[in-house]
Amino acid sequence: MRPIQTELLSGSELYREVVLEKLLHARESVWLATANVKAMYVESKGKFVPLVDVLDGLAARGVSLRLLHAELPSRPFRAAFDARARLVKGGLNLKVCPRVHFKAVVVDGAWTYLGSANLTGAGLGAKGDAVRNFELGFVTEDFDIIDRVTALYEAVWSGAECRGCKLRHVCPDPIIPAPLGREEVRSSRGAPRLGKSRRLRRATSESSRR
């Protein structure tokens, strides 16, 4: 074990730090992972607006957006998403995997949130303290933590975990819908593996050559 710099947050602190301080000011990319997706409101430019408005604004600035989720988003979220052509055309990329239960936000590949809160009003949204969920999470800029989170995210997002999944029969939209052939299996051997720190492994191999 090694010490890392992190900050533990709860309740509305999560909303203020994750959404208002980081997500709204992303410059390059935002990767979201959540079990549940619901229409949620956040503060932007002095008023409360749907999260999809914020995501649409980020997409307009060229920020790459990914949303990995376990269940079909709520009807209000889907309606709000469908009404924004930029997001529908690829401004917000969505993929579903029923096994996703981790909640994470990675901003610009340099900062991450990990915790219990879903992408819902009572989780990471702007609901008041008396009605929001009791949530805990931590935020960090530690490179190894971020690398492990992004490795897990990319493994699921790319479909690398679809091959051995035993829950394909309940998956509404498999990322890799059919078994891979031999050539595809050989070409995918370098795919990211769950929770492995690729950057740390590279650093280790480089140091071993010195």
PDB file of C-alpha atoms in Angstrom:
ATOM      1  CA  MET A   1       0.000   0.000   0.000  1.00  0.00           C
ATOM      2  CA  ARG A   2       1.085   3.573  -0.615  1.00  0.00           C
ATOM      3  CA  PRO A   3      -0.303   6.914   0.568  1.00  0.00           C
ATOM      4  CA  ILE A   4      -2.398   8.916  -1.876  1.00  0.00           C
ATOM      5  CA  GLN A   5      -3.800  12.415  -1.737  1.00  0.00           C
ATOM      6  CA  THR A   6      -7.586  12.356  -1.778  1.00  0.00           C
ATOM      7  CA  GLU A   7     -10.580  14.149  -0.320  1.00  0.00           C
ATOM      8  CA  LEU A   8     -13.633  12.396   1.098  1.00  0.00           C
ATOM      9  CA  LEU A   9     -16.926  14.153   0.327  1.00  0.00           C
ATOM     10  CA  SER A  10     -20.557  13.580   1.257  1.00  0.00           C
ATOM     11  CA  GLY A  11     -24.003  14.899   0.393  1.00  0.00           C
ATOM     12  CA  SER A  12     -24.124  18.244  -1.383  1.00  0.00           C
ATOM     13  CA  GLU A  13     -20.328  18.474  -1.233  1.00  0.00           C
ATOM     14  CA  LEU A  14     -20.290  15.883  -4.013  1.00  0.00           C
ATOM     15  CA  TYR A  15     -22.599  17.999  -6.164  1.00  0.00           C
ATOM     16  CA  ARG A  16     -20.548  21.153  -5.654  1.00  0.00           C
ATOM     17  CA  GLU A  17     -17.141  19.565  -6.239  1.00  0.00           C
ATOM     18  CA  VAL A  18     -17.913  16.960  -8.910  1.00  0.00           C
ATOM     19  CA  VAL A  19     -20.481  18.874 -10.948  1.00  0.00           C
ATOM     20  CA  LEU A  20     -20.012  22.584 -10.333  1.00  0.00           C
ATOM     21  CA  GLU A  21     -16.240  22.709  -9.875  1.00  0.00           C
ATOM     22  CA  LYS A  22     -15.058  20.014 -12.267  1.00  0.00           C
ATOM     23  CA  LEU A  23     -17.607  18.702 -14.778  1.00  0.00           C
ATOM     24  CA  LEU A  24     -18.889  22.131 -15.824  1.00  0.00           C
ATOM     25  CA  HIS A  25     -15.341  23.322 -16.490  1.00  0.00           C
ATOM     26  CA  ALA A  26     -14.018  20.320 -18.407  1.00  0.00           C
ATOM     27  CA  ARG A  27     -11.728  21.250 -21.296  1.00  0.00           C
ATOM     28  CA  GLU A  28     -11.046  17.966 -23.107  1.00  0.00           C
ATOM     29  CA  SER A  29     -13.114  15.029 -21.905  1.00  0.00           C
ATOM     30  CA  VAL A  30     -15.678  13.770 -19.398  1.00  0.00           C
ATOM     31  CA  TRP A  31     -16.224  10.047 -18.790  1.00  0.00           C
ATOM     32  CA  LEU A  32     -19.262   9.185 -16.690  1.00  0.00           C
ATOM     33  CA  ALA A  33     -20.058   5.765 -15.226  1.00  0.00           C
ATOM     34  CA  THR A  34     -23.279   5.133 -13.340  1.00  0.00           C
ATOM     35  CA  ALA A  35     -25.802   2.421 -12.618  1.00  0.00           C
ATOM     36  CA  ASN A  36     -28.814   4.733 -12.975  1.00  0.00           C
ATOM     37  CA  VAL A  37     -29.357   7.741 -15.250  1.00  0.00           C
ATOM     38  CA  LYS A  38     -32.167  10.177 -14.510  1.00  0.00           C
ATOM     39  CA  ALA A  39     -33.010  13.708 -15.538  1.00  0.00           C
ATOM     40  CA  MET A  40     -31.219  15.932 -13.038  1.00  0.00           C
ATOM     41  CA  TYR A  41     -30.824  19.659 -12.677  1.00  0.00           C
ATOM     42  CA  VAL A  42     -27.649  21.598 -11.989  1.00  0.00           C
ATOM     43  CA  GLU A  43     -26.774  25.250 -11.536  1.00  0.00           C
ATOM     44  CA  SER A  44     -25.341  26.993 -14.574  1.00  0.00           C
ATOM     45  CA  LYS A  45     -25.036  30.736 -15.224  1.00  0.00           C
ATOM     46  CA  GLY A  46     -27.249  31.636 -12.306  1.00  0.00           C
ATOM     47  CA  LYS A  47     -30.132  29.246 -12.952  1.00  0.00           C
ATOM     48  CA  PHE A  48     -31.032  25.576 -12.662  1.00  0.00           C
ATOM     49  CA  VAL A  49     -30.906  23.706 -15.963  1.00  0.00           C
ATOM     50  CA  PRO A  50     -31.093  20.046 -17.030  1.00  0.00           C
ATOM     51  CA  LEU A  51     -27.761  18.241 -17.036  1.00  0.00           C
ATOM     52  CA  VAL A  52     -28.200  17.549 -20.758  1.00  0.00           C
ATOM     53  CA  ASP A  53     -28.052  21.329 -21.355  1.00  0.00           C
ATOM     54  CA  VAL A  54     -24.650  21.395 -19.676  1.00  0.00           C
ATOM     55  CA  LEU A  55     -23.474  18.368 -21.651  1.00  0.00           C
ATOM     56  CA  ASP A  56     -24.701  19.980 -24.867  1.00  0.00           C
ATOM     57  CA  GLY A  57     -22.679  23.082 -24.045  1.00  0.00           C
ATOM     58  CA  LEU A  58     -19.584  21.005 -23.362  1.00  0.00           C
ATOM     59  CA  ALA A  59     -20.044  19.167 -26.666  1.00  0.00           C
ATOM     60  CA  ALA A  60     -20.314  22.513 -28.440  1.00  0.00           C
ATOM     61  CA  ARG A  61     -16.889  23.412 -27.034  1.00  0.00           C
ATOM     62  CA  GLY A  62     -15.416  20.175 -28.387  1.00  0.00           C
ATOM     63  CA  VAL A  63     -15.313  18.258 -25.090  1.00  0.00           C
ATOM     64  CA  SER A  64     -15.454  14.484 -25.675  1.00  0.00           C
ATOM     65  CA  LEU A  65     -18.319  12.963 -23.658  1.00  0.00           C
ATOM     66  CA  ARG A  66     -18.937   9.340 -22.691  1.00  0.00           C
ATOM     67  CA  LEU A  67     -21.726   7.889 -20.572  1.00  0.00           C
ATOM     68  CA  LEU A  68     -21.499   4.258 -19.471  1.00  0.00           C
ATOM     69  CA  HIS A  69     -24.638   3.046 -17.695  1.00  0.00           C
ATOM     70  CA  ALA A  70     -26.302  -0.144 -16.502  1.00  0.00           C
ATOM     71  CA  GLU A  71     -29.984   0.548 -17.071  1.00  0.00           C
ATOM     72  CA  LEU A  72     -32.117   2.344 -19.621  1.00  0.00           C
ATOM     73  CA  PRO A  73     -32.095   6.062 -18.723  1.00  0.00           C
ATOM     74  CA  SER A  74     -35.311   7.502 -17.361  1.00  0.00           C
ATOM     75  CA  ARG A  75     -37.954   8.702 -19.811  1.00  0.00           C
ATOM     76  CA  PRO A  76     -37.399  12.414 -18.995  1.00  0.00           C
ATOM     77  CA  PHE A  77     -33.659  12.019 -19.590  1.00  0.00           C
ATOM     78  CA  ARG A  78     -34.275  10.275 -22.916  1.00  0.00           C
ATOM     79  CA  ALA A  79     -36.709  12.978 -24.016  1.00  0.00           C
ATOM     80  CA  ALA A  80     -34.249  15.735 -23.114  1.00  0.00           C
ATOM     81  CA  PHE A  81     -31.443  13.912 -24.902  1.00  0.00           C
ATOM     82  CA  ASP A  82     -33.520  13.312 -28.053  1.00  0.00           C
ATOM     83  CA  ALA A  83     -34.326  17.032 -28.232  1.00  0.00           C
ATOM     84  CA  ARG A  84     -30.651  17.990 -28.602  1.00  0.00           C
ATOM     85  CA  ALA A  85     -29.421  17.158 -32.085  1.00  0.00           C
ATOM     86  CA  ARG A  86     -25.753  17.717 -31.232  1.00  0.00           C
ATOM     87  CA  LEU A  87     -25.835  15.067 -28.510  1.00  0.00           C
ATOM     88  CA  VAL A  88     -27.848  12.636 -30.640  1.00  0.00           C
ATOM     89  CA  LYS A  89     -25.348  12.973 -33.504  1.00  0.00           C
ATOM     90  CA  GLY A  90     -22.456  11.879 -31.296  1.00  0.00           C
ATOM     91  CA  GLY A  91     -21.831  14.770 -28.957  1.00  0.00           C
ATOM     92  CA  LEU A  92     -22.641  12.392 -26.112  1.00  0.00           C
ATOM     93  CA  ASN A  93     -21.699   8.751 -26.651  1.00  0.00           C
ATOM     94  CA  LEU A  94     -23.666   6.234 -24.594  1.00  0.00           C
ATOM     95  CA  LYS A  95     -23.109   2.531 -24.001  1.00  0.00           C
ATOM     96  CA  VAL A  96     -25.017   0.181 -21.717  1.00  0.00           C
ATOM     97  CA  CYS A  97     -23.705  -2.772 -19.710  1.00  0.00           C
ATOM     98  CA  PRO A  98     -25.939  -4.373 -17.049  1.00  0.00           C
ATOM     99  CA  ARG A  99     -22.873  -5.280 -14.963  1.00  0.00           C
ATOM    100  CA  VAL A 100     -21.777  -1.662 -14.486  1.00  0.00           C
ATOM    101  CA  HIS A 101     -22.279  -0.734 -10.868  1.00  0.00           C
ATOM    102  CA  PHE A 102     -19.289   1.517 -10.259  1.00  0.00           C
ATOM    103  CA  LYS A 103     -19.923   5.247 -10.148  1.00  0.00           C
ATOM    104  CA  ALA A 104     -17.167   7.429 -11.517  1.00  0.00           C
ATOM    105  CA  VAL A 105     -16.515  10.758 -13.185  1.00  0.00           C
ATOM    106  CA  VAL A 106     -13.196  11.299 -14.933  1.00  0.00           C
ATOM    107  CA  VAL A 107     -12.495  14.834 -16.112  1.00  0.00           C
ATOM    108  CA  ASP A 108      -9.769  15.585 -18.660  1.00  0.00           C
ATOM    109  CA  GLY A 109      -8.049  12.310 -17.757  1.00  0.00           C
ATOM    110  CA  ALA A 110      -6.485  14.084 -14.779  1.00  0.00           C
ATOM    111  CA  TRP A 111      -9.097  14.067 -12.013  1.00  0.00           C
ATOM    112  CA  THR A 112     -11.600  11.477 -10.847  1.00  0.00           C
ATOM    113  CA  TYR A 113     -14.516  10.954  -8.524  1.00  0.00           C
ATOM    114  CA  LEU A 114     -15.340   7.496  -7.148  1.00  0.00           C
ATOM    115  CA  GLY A 115     -18.229   6.871  -4.809  1.00  0.00           C
ATOM    116  CA  SER A 116     -21.783   5.737  -4.246  1.00  0.00           C
ATOM    117  CA  ALA A 117     -23.704   8.516  -6.032  1.00  0.00           C
ATOM    118  CA  ASN A 118     -25.430   7.797  -9.336  1.00  0.00           C
ATOM    119  CA  LEU A 119     -26.098  10.311 -12.091  1.00  0.00           C
ATOM    120  CA  THR A 120     -29.430  11.318 -10.559  1.00  0.00           C
ATOM    121  CA  GLY A 121     -30.854  14.371  -8.847  1.00  0.00           C
ATOM    122  CA  ALA A 122     -30.649  12.753  -5.418  1.00  0.00           C
ATOM    123  CA  GLY A 123     -27.144  11.477  -6.140  1.00  0.00           C
ATOM    124  CA  LEU A 124     -24.924  13.991  -7.944  1.00  0.00           C
ATOM    125  CA  GLY A 125     -27.687  16.484  -8.699  1.00  0.00           C
ATOM    126  CA  ALA A 126     -28.798  19.729  -7.062  1.00  0.00           C
ATOM    127  CA  LYS A 127     -31.493  18.418  -4.726  1.00  0.00           C
ATOM    128  CA  GLY A 128     -31.614  19.899  -1.237  1.00  0.00           C
ATOM    129  CA  ASP A 129     -29.923  18.311   1.757  1.00  0.00           C
ATOM    130  CA  ALA A 130     -33.245  17.219   3.289  1.00  0.00           C
ATOM    131  CA  VAL A 131     -34.236  15.098   0.286  1.00  0.00           C
ATOM    132  CA  ARG A 132     -31.006  13.972  -1.362  1.00  0.00           C
ATOM    133  CA  ASN A 133     -29.519  10.516  -0.797  1.00  0.00           C
ATOM    134  CA  PHE A 134     -26.895   9.864   1.834  1.00  0.00           C
ATOM    135  CA  GLU A 135     -23.809   9.426  -0.344  1.00  0.00           C
ATOM    136  CA  LEU A 136     -20.053   9.175   0.137  1.00  0.00           C
ATOM    137  CA  GLY A 137     -17.244   9.463  -2.368  1.00  0.00           C
ATOM    138  CA  PHE A 138     -13.696  10.599  -2.797  1.00  0.00           C
ATOM    139  CA  VAL A 139     -11.934  12.706  -5.400  1.00  0.00           C
ATOM    140  CA  THR A 140      -8.283  12.559  -6.369  1.00  0.00           C
ATOM    141  CA  GLU A 141      -5.674  13.487  -8.948  1.00  0.00           C
ATOM    142  CA  ASP A 142      -3.544  10.436  -8.150  1.00  0.00           C
ATOM    143  CA  PHE A 143      -2.293   9.093 -11.485  1.00  0.00           C
ATOM    144  CA  ASP A 144      -2.430   5.414 -10.518  1.00  0.00           C
ATOM    145  CA  ILE A 145      -6.012   5.625  -9.281  1.00  0.00           C
ATOM    146  CA  ILE A 146      -7.038   7.465 -12.452  1.00  0.00           C
ATOM    147  CA  ASP A 147      -5.247   4.905 -14.602  1.00  0.00           C
ATOM    148  CA  ARG A 148      -7.015   1.998 -12.921  1.00  0.00           C
ATOM    149  CA  VAL A 149     -10.394   3.695 -13.269  1.00  0.00           C
ATOM    150  CA  THR A 150      -9.840   4.483 -16.947  1.00  0.00           C
ATOM    151  CA  ALA A 151      -8.570   0.941 -17.603  1.00  0.00           C
ATOM    152  CA  LEU A 152     -11.766  -0.544 -16.161  1.00  0.00           C
ATOM    153  CA  TYR A 153     -13.876   1.982 -18.035  1.00  0.00           C
ATOM    154  CA  GLU A 154     -12.122   1.345 -21.354  1.00  0.00           C
ATOM    155  CA  ALA A 155     -12.320  -2.430 -20.901  1.00  0.00           C
ATOM    156  CA  VAL A 156     -16.095  -2.258 -20.563  1.00  0.00           C
ATOM    157  CA  TRP A 157     -16.547   0.506 -23.156  1.00  0.00           C
ATOM    158  CA  SER A 158     -14.511  -1.307 -25.826  1.00  0.00           C
ATOM    159  CA  GLY A 159     -16.340  -4.598 -25.313  1.00  0.00           C
ATOM    160  CA  ALA A 160     -13.218  -6.377 -24.081  1.00  0.00           C
ATOM    161  CA  GLU A 161     -15.274  -7.903 -21.255  1.00  0.00           C
ATOM    162  CA  CYS A 162     -18.124  -9.056 -23.519  1.00  0.00           C
ATOM    163  CA  ARG A 163     -16.339 -12.206 -24.647  1.00  0.00           C
ATOM    164  CA  GLY A 164     -16.437 -14.012 -21.324  1.00  0.00           C
ATOM    165  CA  CYS A 165     -19.614 -12.420 -19.960  1.00  0.00           C
ATOM    166  CA  LYS A 166     -22.180 -14.899 -18.635  1.00  0.00           C
ATOM    167  CA  LEU A 167     -24.982 -12.315 -18.581  1.00  0.00           C
ATOM    168  CA  ARG A 168     -25.250 -11.680 -22.305  1.00  0.00           C
ATOM    169  CA  HIS A 169     -28.796 -13.068 -22.258  1.00  0.00           C
ATOM    170  CA  VAL A 170     -29.948 -10.106 -20.152  1.00  0.00           C
ATOM    171  CA  CYS A 171     -27.917  -7.457 -21.968  1.00  0.00           C
ATOM    172  CA  PRO A 172     -30.200  -5.139 -23.977  1.00  0.00           C
ATOM    173  CA  ASP A 173     -27.480  -4.057 -26.392  1.00  0.00           C
ATOM    174  CA  PRO A 174     -24.203  -6.036 -26.246  1.00  0.00           C
ATOM    175  CA  ILE A 175     -21.210  -3.908 -27.147  1.00  0.00           C
ATOM    176  CA  ILE A 176     -19.826  -6.899 -29.045  1.00  0.00           C
ATOM    177  CA  PRO A 177     -23.055  -8.601 -30.184  1.00  0.00           C
ATOM    178  CA  ALA A 178     -21.587 -11.801 -31.596  1.00  0.00           C
ATOM    179  CA  PRO A 179     -18.773 -14.212 -30.640  1.00  0.00           C
ATOM    180  CA  LEU A 180     -15.402 -13.176 -32.008  1.00  0.00           C
ATOM    181  CA  GLY A 181     -13.658 -15.132 -34.715  1.00  0.00           C
ATOM    182  CA  ARG A 182     -10.047 -16.261 -34.465  1.00  0.00           C
ATOM    183  CA  GLU A 183      -8.632 -13.210 -36.236  1.00  0.00           C
ATOM    184  CA  GLU A 184     -10.576 -10.854 -33.985  1.00  0.00           C
ATOM    185  CA  VAL A 185      -9.424 -12.693 -30.870  1.00  0.00           C
ATOM    186  CA  ARG A 186      -5.769 -12.429 -31.962  1.00  0.00           C
ATOM    187  CA  SER A 187      -6.127  -8.722 -32.742  1.00  0.00           C
ATOM    188  CA  SER A 188      -7.716  -8.007 -29.357  1.00  0.00           C
ATOM    189  CA  ARG A 189      -4.980  -9.504 -27.177  1.00  0.00           C
ATOM    190  CA  GLY A 190      -3.630  -6.051 -26.404  1.00  0.00           C
ATOM    191  CA  ALA A 191      -7.003  -4.800 -25.185  1.00  0.00           C
ATOM    192  CA  PRO A 192      -7.064  -3.193 -21.732  1.00  0.00           C
ATOM    193  CA  ARG A 193      -7.759  -5.495 -18.800  1.00  0.00           C
ATOM    194  CA  LEU A 194      -9.967  -4.735 -15.837  1.00  0.00           C
ATOM    195  CA  GLY A 195      -8.437  -2.477 -13.230  1.00  0.00           C
ATOM    196  CA  LYS A 196      -4.849  -2.777 -14.440  1.00  0.00           C
ATOM    197  CA  SER A 197      -2.636   0.277 -14.267  1.00  0.00           C
ATOM    198  CA  ARG A 198      -1.177   0.468 -17.760  1.00  0.00           C
ATOM    199  CA  ARG A 199       0.861   3.570 -17.007  1.00  0.00           C
ATOM    200  CA  LEU A 200       2.353   2.014 -13.896  1.00  0.00           C
ATOM    201  CA  ARG A 201       3.195  -1.157 -15.815  1.00  0.00           C
ATOM    202  CA  ARG A 202       4.945   0.840 -18.537  1.00  0.00           C
ATOM    203  CA  ALA A 203       6.916   2.769 -15.962  1.00  0.00           C
ATOM    204  CA  THR A 204       7.961  -0.484 -14.303  1.00  0.00           C
ATOM    205  CA  SER A 205       9.099  -2.039 -17.589  1.00  0.00           C
ATOM    206  CA  GLU A 206      11.051   1.067 -18.536  1.00  0.00           C
ATOM    207  CA  SER A 207      12.852   1.140 -15.209  1.00  0.00           C
ATOM    208  CA  SER A 208      13.751  -2.551 -15.549  1.00  0.00           C
ATOM    209  CA  ARG A 209      15.593  -1.833 -18.794  1.00  0.00           C
ATOM    210  CA  ARG A 210      17.864   0.753 -17.168  1.00  0.00           C
TER     211      ARG A 210
END
